[in-house]
Short mmCIF file of C-alpha atoms in Angstrom, two decimals:
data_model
loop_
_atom_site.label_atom_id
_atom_site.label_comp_id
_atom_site.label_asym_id
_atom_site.label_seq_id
_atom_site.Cartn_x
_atom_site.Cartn_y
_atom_site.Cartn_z
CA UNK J 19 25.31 -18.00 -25.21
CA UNK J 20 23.56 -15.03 -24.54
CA UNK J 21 25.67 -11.29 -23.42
CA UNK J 22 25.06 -10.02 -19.82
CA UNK J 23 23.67 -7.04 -21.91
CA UNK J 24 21.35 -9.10 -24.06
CA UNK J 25 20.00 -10.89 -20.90
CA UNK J 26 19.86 -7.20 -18.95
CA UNK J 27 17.47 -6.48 -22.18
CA UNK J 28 15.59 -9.26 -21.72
CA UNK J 29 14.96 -8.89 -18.01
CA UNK J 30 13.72 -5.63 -19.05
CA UNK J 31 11.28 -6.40 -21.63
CA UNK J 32 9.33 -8.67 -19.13
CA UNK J 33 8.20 -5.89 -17.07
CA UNK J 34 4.66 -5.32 -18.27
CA UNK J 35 3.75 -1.42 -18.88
CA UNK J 36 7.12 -0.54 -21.35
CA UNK J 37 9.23 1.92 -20.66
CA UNK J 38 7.11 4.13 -18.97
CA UNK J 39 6.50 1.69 -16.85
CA UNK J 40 9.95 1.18 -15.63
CA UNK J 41 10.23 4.73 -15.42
CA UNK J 42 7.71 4.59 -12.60
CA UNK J 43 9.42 1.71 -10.98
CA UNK J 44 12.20 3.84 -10.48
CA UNK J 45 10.14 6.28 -9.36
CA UNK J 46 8.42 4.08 -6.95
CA UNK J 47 11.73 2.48 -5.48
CA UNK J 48 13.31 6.26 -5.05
CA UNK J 49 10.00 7.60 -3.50
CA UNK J 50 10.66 4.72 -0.92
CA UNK J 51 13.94 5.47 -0.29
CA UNK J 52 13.12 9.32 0.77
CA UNK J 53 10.00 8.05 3.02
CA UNK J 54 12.04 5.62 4.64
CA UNK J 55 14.59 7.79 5.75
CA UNK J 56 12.05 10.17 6.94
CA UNK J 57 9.26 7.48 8.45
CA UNK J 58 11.30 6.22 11.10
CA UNK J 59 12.79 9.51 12.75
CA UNK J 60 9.37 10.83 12.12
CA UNK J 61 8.23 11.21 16.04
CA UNK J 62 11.64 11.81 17.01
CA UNK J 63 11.85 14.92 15.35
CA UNK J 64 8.66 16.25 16.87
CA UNK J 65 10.27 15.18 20.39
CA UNK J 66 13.65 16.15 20.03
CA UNK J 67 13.73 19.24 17.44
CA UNK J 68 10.73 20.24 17.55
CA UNK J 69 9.95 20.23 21.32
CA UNK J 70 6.48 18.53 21.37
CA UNK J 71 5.57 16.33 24.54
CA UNK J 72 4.20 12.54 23.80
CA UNK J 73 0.87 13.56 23.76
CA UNK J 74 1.36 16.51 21.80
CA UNK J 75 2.98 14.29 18.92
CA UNK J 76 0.62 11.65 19.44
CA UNK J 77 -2.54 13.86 19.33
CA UNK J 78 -0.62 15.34 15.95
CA UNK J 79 -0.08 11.88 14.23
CA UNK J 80 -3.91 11.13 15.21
CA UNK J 81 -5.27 14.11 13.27
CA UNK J 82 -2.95 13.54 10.58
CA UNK J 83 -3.94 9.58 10.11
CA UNK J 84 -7.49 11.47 10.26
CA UNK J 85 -7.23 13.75 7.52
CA UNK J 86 -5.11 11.90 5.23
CA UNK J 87 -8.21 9.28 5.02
CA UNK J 88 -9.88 11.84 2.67
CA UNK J 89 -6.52 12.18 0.43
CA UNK J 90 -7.48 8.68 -1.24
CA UNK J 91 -11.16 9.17 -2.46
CA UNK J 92 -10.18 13.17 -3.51
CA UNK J 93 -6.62 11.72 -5.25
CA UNK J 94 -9.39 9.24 -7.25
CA UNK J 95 -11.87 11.82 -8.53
CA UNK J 96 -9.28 13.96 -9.64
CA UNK J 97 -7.39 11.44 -11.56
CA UNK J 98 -10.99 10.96 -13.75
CA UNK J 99 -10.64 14.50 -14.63
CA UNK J 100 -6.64 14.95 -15.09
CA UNK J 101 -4.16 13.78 -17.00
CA UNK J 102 -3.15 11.22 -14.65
CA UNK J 103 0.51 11.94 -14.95
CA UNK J 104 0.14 15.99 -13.88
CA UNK J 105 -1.66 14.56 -10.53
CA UNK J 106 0.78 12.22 -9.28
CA UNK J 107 3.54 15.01 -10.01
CA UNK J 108 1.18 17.36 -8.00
CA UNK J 109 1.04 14.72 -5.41
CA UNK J 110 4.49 14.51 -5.05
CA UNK J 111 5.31 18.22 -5.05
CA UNK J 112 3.02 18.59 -2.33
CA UNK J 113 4.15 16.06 -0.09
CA UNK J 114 7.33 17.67 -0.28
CA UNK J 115 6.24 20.99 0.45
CA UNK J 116 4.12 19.77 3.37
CA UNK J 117 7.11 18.50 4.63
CA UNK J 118 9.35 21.20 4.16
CA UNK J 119 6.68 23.48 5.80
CA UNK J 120 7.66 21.48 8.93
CA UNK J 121 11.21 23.04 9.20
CA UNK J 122 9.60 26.64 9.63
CA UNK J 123 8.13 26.44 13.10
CA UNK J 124 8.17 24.97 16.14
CA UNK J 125 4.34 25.74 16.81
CA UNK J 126 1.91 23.12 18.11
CA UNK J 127 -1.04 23.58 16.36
CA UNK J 128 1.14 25.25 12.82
CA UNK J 129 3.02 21.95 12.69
CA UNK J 130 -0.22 19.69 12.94
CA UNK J 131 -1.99 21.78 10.24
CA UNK J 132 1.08 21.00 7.57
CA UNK J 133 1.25 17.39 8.79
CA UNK J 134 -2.13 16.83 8.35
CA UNK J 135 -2.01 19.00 5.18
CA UNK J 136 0.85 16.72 4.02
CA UNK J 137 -1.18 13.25 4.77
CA UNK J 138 -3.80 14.19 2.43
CA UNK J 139 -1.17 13.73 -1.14
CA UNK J 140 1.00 10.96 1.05
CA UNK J 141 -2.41 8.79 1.32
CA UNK J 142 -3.11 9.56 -2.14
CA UNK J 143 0.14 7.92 -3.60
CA UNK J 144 -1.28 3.80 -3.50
CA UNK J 145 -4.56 4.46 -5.28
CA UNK J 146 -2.00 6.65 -7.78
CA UNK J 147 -0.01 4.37 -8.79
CA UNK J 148 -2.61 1.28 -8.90
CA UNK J 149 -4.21 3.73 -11.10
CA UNK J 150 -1.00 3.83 -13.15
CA UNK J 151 -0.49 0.08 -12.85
CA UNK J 152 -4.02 -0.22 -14.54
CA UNK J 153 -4.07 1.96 -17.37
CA UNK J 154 -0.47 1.05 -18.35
CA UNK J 155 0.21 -2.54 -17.71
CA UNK J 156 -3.58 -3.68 -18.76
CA UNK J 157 -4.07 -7.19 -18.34
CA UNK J 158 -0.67 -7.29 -16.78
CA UNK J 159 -1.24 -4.88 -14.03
CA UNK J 160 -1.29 -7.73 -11.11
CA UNK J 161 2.36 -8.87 -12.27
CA UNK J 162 3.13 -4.84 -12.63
CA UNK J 163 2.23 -3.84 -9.18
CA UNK J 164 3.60 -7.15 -7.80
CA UNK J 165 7.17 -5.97 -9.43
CA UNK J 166 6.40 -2.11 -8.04
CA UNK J 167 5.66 -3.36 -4.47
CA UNK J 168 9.41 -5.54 -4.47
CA UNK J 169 10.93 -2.50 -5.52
CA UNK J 170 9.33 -0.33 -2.86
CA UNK J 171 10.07 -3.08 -0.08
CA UNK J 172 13.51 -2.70 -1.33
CA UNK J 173 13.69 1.00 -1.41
CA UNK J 174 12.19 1.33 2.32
CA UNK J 175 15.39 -0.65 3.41
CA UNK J 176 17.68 1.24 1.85
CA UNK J 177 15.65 4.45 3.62
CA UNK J 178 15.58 2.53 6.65
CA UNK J 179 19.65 1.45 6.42
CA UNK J 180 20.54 5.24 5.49
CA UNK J 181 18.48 6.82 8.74
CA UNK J 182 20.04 4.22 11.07
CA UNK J 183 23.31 5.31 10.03
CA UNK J 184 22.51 9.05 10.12
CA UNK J 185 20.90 8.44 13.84
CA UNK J 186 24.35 6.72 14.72
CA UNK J 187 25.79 9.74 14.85
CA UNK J 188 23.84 11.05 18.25
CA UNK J 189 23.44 14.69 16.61
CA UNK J 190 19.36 16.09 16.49
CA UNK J 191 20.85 17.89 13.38
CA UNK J 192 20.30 14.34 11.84
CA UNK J 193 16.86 14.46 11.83
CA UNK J 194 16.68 17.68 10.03
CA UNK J 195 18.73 16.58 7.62
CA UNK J 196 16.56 13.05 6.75
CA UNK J 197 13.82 15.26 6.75
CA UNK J 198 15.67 17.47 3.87
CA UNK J 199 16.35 14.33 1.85
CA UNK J 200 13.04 13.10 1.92
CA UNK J 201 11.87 16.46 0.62
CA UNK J 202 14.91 16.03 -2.32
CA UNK J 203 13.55 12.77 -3.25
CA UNK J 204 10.16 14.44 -4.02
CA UNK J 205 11.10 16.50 -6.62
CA UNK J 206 13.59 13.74 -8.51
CA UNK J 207 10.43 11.96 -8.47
CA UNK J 208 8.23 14.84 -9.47
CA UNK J 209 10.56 15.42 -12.57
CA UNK J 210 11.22 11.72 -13.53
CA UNK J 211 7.38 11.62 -13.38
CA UNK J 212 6.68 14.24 -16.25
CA UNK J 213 8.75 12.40 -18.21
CA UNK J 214 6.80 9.45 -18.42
CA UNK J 215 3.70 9.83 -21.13
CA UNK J 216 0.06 9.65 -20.25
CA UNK J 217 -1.34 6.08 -20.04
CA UNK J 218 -4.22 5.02 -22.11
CA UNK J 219 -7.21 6.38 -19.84
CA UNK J 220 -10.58 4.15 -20.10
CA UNK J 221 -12.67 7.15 -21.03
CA UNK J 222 -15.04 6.18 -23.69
CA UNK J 223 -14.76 2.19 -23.80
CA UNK J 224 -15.71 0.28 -27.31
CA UNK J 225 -17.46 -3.03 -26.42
CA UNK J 226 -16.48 -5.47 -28.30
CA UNK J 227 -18.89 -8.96 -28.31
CA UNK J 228 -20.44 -10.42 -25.16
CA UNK J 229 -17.74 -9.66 -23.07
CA UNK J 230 -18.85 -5.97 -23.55
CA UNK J 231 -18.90 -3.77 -19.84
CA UNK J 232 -22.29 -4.14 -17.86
CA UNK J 233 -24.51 -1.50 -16.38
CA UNK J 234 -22.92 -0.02 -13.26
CA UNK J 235 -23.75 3.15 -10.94
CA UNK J 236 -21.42 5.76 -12.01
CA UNK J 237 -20.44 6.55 -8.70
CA UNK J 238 -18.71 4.54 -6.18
CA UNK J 239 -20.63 6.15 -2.90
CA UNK J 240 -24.33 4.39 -4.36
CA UNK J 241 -22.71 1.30 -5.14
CA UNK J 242 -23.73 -1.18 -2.33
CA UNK J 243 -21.71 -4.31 -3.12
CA UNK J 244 -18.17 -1.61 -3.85
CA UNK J 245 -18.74 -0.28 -0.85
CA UNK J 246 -19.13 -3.47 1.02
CA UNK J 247 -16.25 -4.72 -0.58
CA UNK J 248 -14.25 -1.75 0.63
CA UNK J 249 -15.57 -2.65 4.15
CA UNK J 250 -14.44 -5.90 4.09
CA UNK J 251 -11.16 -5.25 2.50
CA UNK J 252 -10.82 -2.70 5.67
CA UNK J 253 -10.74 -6.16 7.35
CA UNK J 254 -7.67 -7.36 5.75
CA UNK J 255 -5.48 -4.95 5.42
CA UNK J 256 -5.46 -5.24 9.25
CA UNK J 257 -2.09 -7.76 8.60
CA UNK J 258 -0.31 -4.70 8.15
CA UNK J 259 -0.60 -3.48 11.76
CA UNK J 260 -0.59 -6.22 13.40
CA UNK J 261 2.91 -7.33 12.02
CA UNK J 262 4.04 -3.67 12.08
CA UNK J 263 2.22 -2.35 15.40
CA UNK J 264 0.97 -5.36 17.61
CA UNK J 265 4.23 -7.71 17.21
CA UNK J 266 6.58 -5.76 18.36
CA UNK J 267 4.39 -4.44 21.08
CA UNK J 268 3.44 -8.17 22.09
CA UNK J 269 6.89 -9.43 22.64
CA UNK J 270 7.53 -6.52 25.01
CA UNK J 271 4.49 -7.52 27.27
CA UNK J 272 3.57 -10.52 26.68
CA UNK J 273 6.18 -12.75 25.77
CA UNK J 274 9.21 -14.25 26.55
CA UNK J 275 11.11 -13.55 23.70
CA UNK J 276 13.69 -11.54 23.34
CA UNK J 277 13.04 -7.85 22.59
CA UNK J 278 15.78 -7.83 19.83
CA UNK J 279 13.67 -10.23 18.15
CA UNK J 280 11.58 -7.32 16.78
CA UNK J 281 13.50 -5.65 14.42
CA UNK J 282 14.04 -9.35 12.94
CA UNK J 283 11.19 -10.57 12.83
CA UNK J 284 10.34 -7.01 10.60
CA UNK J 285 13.47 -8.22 8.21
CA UNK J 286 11.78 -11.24 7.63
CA UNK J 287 8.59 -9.64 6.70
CA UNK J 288 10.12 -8.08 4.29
CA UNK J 289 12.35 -10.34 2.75
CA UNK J 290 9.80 -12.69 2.20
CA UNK J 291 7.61 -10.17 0.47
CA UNK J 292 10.81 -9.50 -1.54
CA UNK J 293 11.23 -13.12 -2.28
CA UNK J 294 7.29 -14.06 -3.20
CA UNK J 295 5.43 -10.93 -4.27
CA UNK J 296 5.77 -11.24 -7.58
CA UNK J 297 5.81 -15.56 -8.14
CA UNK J 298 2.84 -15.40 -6.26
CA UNK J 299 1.38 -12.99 -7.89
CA UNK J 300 0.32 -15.45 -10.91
CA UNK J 301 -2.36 -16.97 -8.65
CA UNK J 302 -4.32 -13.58 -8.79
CA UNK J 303 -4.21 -12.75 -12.24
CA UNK J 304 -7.51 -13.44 -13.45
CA UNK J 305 -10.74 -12.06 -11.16
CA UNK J 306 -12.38 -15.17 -10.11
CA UNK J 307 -8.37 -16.19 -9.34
CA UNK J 308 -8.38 -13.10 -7.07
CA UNK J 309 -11.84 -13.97 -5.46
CA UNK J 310 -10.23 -17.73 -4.95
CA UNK J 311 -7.36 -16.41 -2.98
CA UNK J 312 -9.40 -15.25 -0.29
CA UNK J 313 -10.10 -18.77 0.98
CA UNK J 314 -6.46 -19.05 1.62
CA UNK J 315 -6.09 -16.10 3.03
CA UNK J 316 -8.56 -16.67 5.71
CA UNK J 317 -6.60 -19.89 6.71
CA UNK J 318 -3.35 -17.51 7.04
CA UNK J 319 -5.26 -15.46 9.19
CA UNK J 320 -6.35 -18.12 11.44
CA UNK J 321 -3.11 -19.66 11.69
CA UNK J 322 -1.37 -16.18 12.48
CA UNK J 323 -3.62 -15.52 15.05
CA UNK J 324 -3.55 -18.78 16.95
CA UNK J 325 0.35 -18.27 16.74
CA UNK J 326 0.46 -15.25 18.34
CA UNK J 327 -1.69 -16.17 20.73
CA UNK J 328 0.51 -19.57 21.40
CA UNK J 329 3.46 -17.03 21.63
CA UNK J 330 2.17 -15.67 25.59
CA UNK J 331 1.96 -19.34 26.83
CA UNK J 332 5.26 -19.30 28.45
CA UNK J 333 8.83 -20.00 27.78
CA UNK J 334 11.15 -18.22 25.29
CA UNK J 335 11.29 -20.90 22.78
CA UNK J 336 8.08 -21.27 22.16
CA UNK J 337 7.90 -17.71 22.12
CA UNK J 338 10.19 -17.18 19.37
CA UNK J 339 9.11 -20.55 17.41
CA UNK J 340 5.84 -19.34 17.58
CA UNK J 341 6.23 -15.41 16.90
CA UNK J 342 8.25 -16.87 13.76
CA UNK J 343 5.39 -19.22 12.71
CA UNK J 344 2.93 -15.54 13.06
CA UNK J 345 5.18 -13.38 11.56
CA UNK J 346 5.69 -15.96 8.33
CA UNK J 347 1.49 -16.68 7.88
CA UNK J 348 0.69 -12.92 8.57
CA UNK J 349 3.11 -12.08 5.81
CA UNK J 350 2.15 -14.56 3.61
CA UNK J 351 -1.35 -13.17 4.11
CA UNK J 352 -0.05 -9.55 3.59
CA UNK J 353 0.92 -11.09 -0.12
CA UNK J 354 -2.17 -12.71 -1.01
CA UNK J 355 -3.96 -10.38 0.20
CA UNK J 356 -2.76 -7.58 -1.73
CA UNK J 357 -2.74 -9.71 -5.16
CA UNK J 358 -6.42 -10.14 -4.62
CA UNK J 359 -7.04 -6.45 -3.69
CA UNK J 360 -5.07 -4.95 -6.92
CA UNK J 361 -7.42 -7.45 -9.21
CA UNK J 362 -10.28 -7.39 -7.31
CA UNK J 363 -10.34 -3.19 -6.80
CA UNK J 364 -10.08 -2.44 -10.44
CA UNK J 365 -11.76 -5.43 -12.03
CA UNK J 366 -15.39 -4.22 -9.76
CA UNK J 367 -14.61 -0.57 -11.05
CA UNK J 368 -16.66 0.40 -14.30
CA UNK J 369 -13.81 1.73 -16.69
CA UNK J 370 -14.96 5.55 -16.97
CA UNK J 371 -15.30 5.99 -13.53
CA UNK J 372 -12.27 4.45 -12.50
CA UNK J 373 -10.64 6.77 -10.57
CA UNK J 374 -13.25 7.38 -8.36
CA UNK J 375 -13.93 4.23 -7.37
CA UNK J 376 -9.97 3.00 -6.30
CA UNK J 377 -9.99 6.45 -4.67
CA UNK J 378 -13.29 5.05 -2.36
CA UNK J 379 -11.18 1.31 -1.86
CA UNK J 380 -8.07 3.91 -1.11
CA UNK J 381 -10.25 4.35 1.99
CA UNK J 382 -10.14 0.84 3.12
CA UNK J 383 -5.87 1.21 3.96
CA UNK J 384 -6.47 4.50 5.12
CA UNK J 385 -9.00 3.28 7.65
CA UNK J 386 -7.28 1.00 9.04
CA UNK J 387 -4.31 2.13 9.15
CA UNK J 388 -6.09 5.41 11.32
CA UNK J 389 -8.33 2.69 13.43
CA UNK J 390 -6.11 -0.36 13.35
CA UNK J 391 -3.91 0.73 16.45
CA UNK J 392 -6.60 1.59 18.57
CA UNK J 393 -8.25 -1.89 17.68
CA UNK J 394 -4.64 -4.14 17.95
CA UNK J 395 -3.98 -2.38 21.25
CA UNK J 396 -7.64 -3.32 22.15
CA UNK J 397 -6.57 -7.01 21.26
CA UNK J 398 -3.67 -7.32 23.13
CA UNK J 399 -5.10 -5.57 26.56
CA UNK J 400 -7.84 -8.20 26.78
CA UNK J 401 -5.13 -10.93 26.55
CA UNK J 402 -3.93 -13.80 24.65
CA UNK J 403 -7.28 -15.53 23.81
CA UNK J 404 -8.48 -12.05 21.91
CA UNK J 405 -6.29 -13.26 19.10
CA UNK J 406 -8.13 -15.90 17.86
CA UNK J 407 -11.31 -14.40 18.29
CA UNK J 408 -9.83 -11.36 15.86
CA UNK J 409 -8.90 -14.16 13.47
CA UNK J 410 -12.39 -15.55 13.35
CA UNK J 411 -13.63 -11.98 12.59
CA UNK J 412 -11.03 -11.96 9.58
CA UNK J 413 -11.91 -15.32 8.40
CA UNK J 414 -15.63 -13.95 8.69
CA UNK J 415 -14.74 -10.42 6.49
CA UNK J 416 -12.82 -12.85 3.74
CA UNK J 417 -15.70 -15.42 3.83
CA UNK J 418 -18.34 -12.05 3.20
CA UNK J 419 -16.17 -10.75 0.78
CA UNK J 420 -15.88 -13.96 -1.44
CA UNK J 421 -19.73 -14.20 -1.35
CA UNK J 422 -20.47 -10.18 -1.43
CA UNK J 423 -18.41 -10.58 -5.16
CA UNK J 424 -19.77 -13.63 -6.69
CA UNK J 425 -22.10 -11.89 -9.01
CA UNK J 426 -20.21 -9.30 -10.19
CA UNK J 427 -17.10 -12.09 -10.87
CA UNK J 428 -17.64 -14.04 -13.86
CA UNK J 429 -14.85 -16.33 -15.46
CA UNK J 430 -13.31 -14.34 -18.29
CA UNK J 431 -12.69 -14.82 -21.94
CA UNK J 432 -9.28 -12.55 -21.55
CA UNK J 433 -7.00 -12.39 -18.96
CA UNK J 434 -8.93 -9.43 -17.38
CA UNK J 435 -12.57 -7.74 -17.10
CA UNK J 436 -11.44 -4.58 -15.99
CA UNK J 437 -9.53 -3.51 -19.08
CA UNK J 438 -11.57 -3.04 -22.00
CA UNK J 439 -10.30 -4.62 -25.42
CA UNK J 440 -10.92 -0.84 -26.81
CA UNK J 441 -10.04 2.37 -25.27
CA UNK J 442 -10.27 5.94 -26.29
CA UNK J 443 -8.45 8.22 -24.10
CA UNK J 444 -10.15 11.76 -23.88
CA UNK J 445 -6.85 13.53 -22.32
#
């Protein structure tokens, strides 16, 4: 019978990317913990410590969500050209000092400049540590950023958990103080960070047979299907506001359910990602597996959609049956989708320019994460009908994207195309 401590070992061992890798997962699950007792109190503090009016924050958050768009794309070329290590510790310090910076003034236009100075590392994180995922956990790296996205769904809880508790207490000193341990939590990461080695970078790649890398355009901006596939991929991530924006929004105006449902319907989100991010991720191991998922997906999307649209037709059972029925397909969708995107991103990305070309598919959560909002808000103002008319254009963005691929997916001899057999790392 095996020891707790030989199974502990064991558990270990079948996290793809070694020790470093693990490193990073703590990393990952502490960085989560800092933004999620920061993320929720985040308007609050502009209202109540720093003085801003609603539009004032607003118009502040808006130019922020603008900015940071460019932090993905910039985070991508520099990773090409840096140890990739150094950059995410950069990252990190500077998201920290951004939002330390905020605790200096109470000015307007002072405290949109460091937000929006701040956004530009925050958006850069993702394309980071897919980056990471890639060059450390090779063929693995679907199962590796599976695992990373559990821990950070667990580590946002625990952020979440610790700022309702510190808001409990009814003082505004509160809010300066989750700001302070969000800024803490930056540099443990920053220094567990540098302690992790520099992954094998795909620099110079040694082909090895057929299954040698084909001609591609060096850069990411004059590469038509890339960018289309970023386009479409805009599309999709669009699950994330509508579970995290529209639902809760929804059940206030349009439903009968009750309004506590919200917050539960949000713990269900992300206990199931908890529960089936990483079994699931299996299905998307492979490229042409990743292209397959999107037919699925675009069923999830249709059936999340017609829910929510089911949700307004009267009644607050079938209000809270149905918001269920949403919130379950949309977050089923929100898994799929993202095991597709992690393959999909890297495996269409020549290897010495790889960097650069997740930094341009960075821009596709970025966008939509600036434009979703305005587009969700859209939906629900022109009534309950609009949602299944979004969910056509989502089964229409997954059904371009499978075809938009085809050529460039061809069934492997390995695990993965993305990851060379042979790498020489220049750093």
């Amino acid at each position: 019978m095996n020891s707790p401590s030989s199974w502990h070992r064991t558990a270990l061992d079948r996290i793809p990317g070694g020790r470093d890798g693990r490193r990073m997962l703590v990393v990952s699950i502490i960085d989560k913990i800092g933004t999620g007792l920061w993320a929720g109190c985040t308007a609050l503090y502009f209202t109540y410590v720093s003085g801003m009016s609603l539009g004032q924050v607003g118009l502040l958050m808006t130019v922020s969500g603008g900015v940071g768009v460019a932090g993905a794309p910039l985070a991508g070329l520099l990773a090409d050209r840096f140890p990739l290590v150094r950059v995410i510790a950069a990252t990190q310090l500077m998201r920290g000092l951004g939002l330390l910076a905020l605790l200096t003034t109470d000015h307007v236009l002072l405290l949109t400049l460091y937000s929006a100075l701040g956004a530009l590392p925050d958006r850069a994180g993702s394309v980071l540590i897919k980056l990471y995922a890639a060059r450390q956990a090779g063929a693995e790296r679907v199962r590796y950023q599976a695992i990373q996205r559990t821990t950070v769904n667990i580590g946002w809880s625990l952020g979440g958990l610790g700022a309702a508790a510190a808001l409990a207490t009814g003082s505004t000193r509160a809010y300066t103080w989750l700001l302070v341990g969000n800024v803490l939590s930056y540099l443990v990461i920053a220094v567990l960070t540098l302690r992790c080695a520099e992954p094998p970078a795909p620099s110079r790649v040694a082909a090895t047979g057929e299954d040698g890398p084909r001609d591609k355009p060096a850069s990411p901006w004059r590469d038509r299907t890339f960018l289309g596939y970023t386009a479409t991929d805009a599309a999709l991530f669009l699950d994330d506001t509508i579970l995290q924006v529209a639902i809760p929004l929804w059940i206030v105006h349009a439903t009968d359910a009750p309004v506590g449902l919200a917050p539960l319907l949000l713990v269900l989100n992300t206990v199931l990602v908890v529960l089936f991010q990483v079994p699931l991720a299996r299905f998307g191991a492979t490229t042409p597996a990743a292209r397959r998922l999107l037919v699925p997906l675009s069923g999830l999307f249709a059936l999340g959609t017609l829910a929510l649209a089911a949700s307004a037709a009267g009644g607050p059972a079938l209000a809270v049956t149905a918001l269920v029925v949403a919130v379950v397909a949309l977050t089923f969708a929100e898994i799929i989708h993202a095991t597709s995107a992690w393959e999909l991103s890297v495996a269409l990305a020549p290897a010495e320019a790889q960097g650069a070309y997740l930094g341009v598919h960075g821009l596709a959560q970025s966008t939509q994460r600036f434009a979703g909002p305005l587009l969700v808000t859209g939906v629900m103002t022109a009534g309950p009908l609009a949602w299944p008319l979004l969910g056509l254009a989502l089964v229409g963005a997954g059904a371009a994207q499978h075809r938009l691929i085809r050529d460039r997916v061809a069934p492997p001899a390995e695990p993965s195309l993305s990851v060379a057999k042979v790498t020489v790392s220049e750093h």
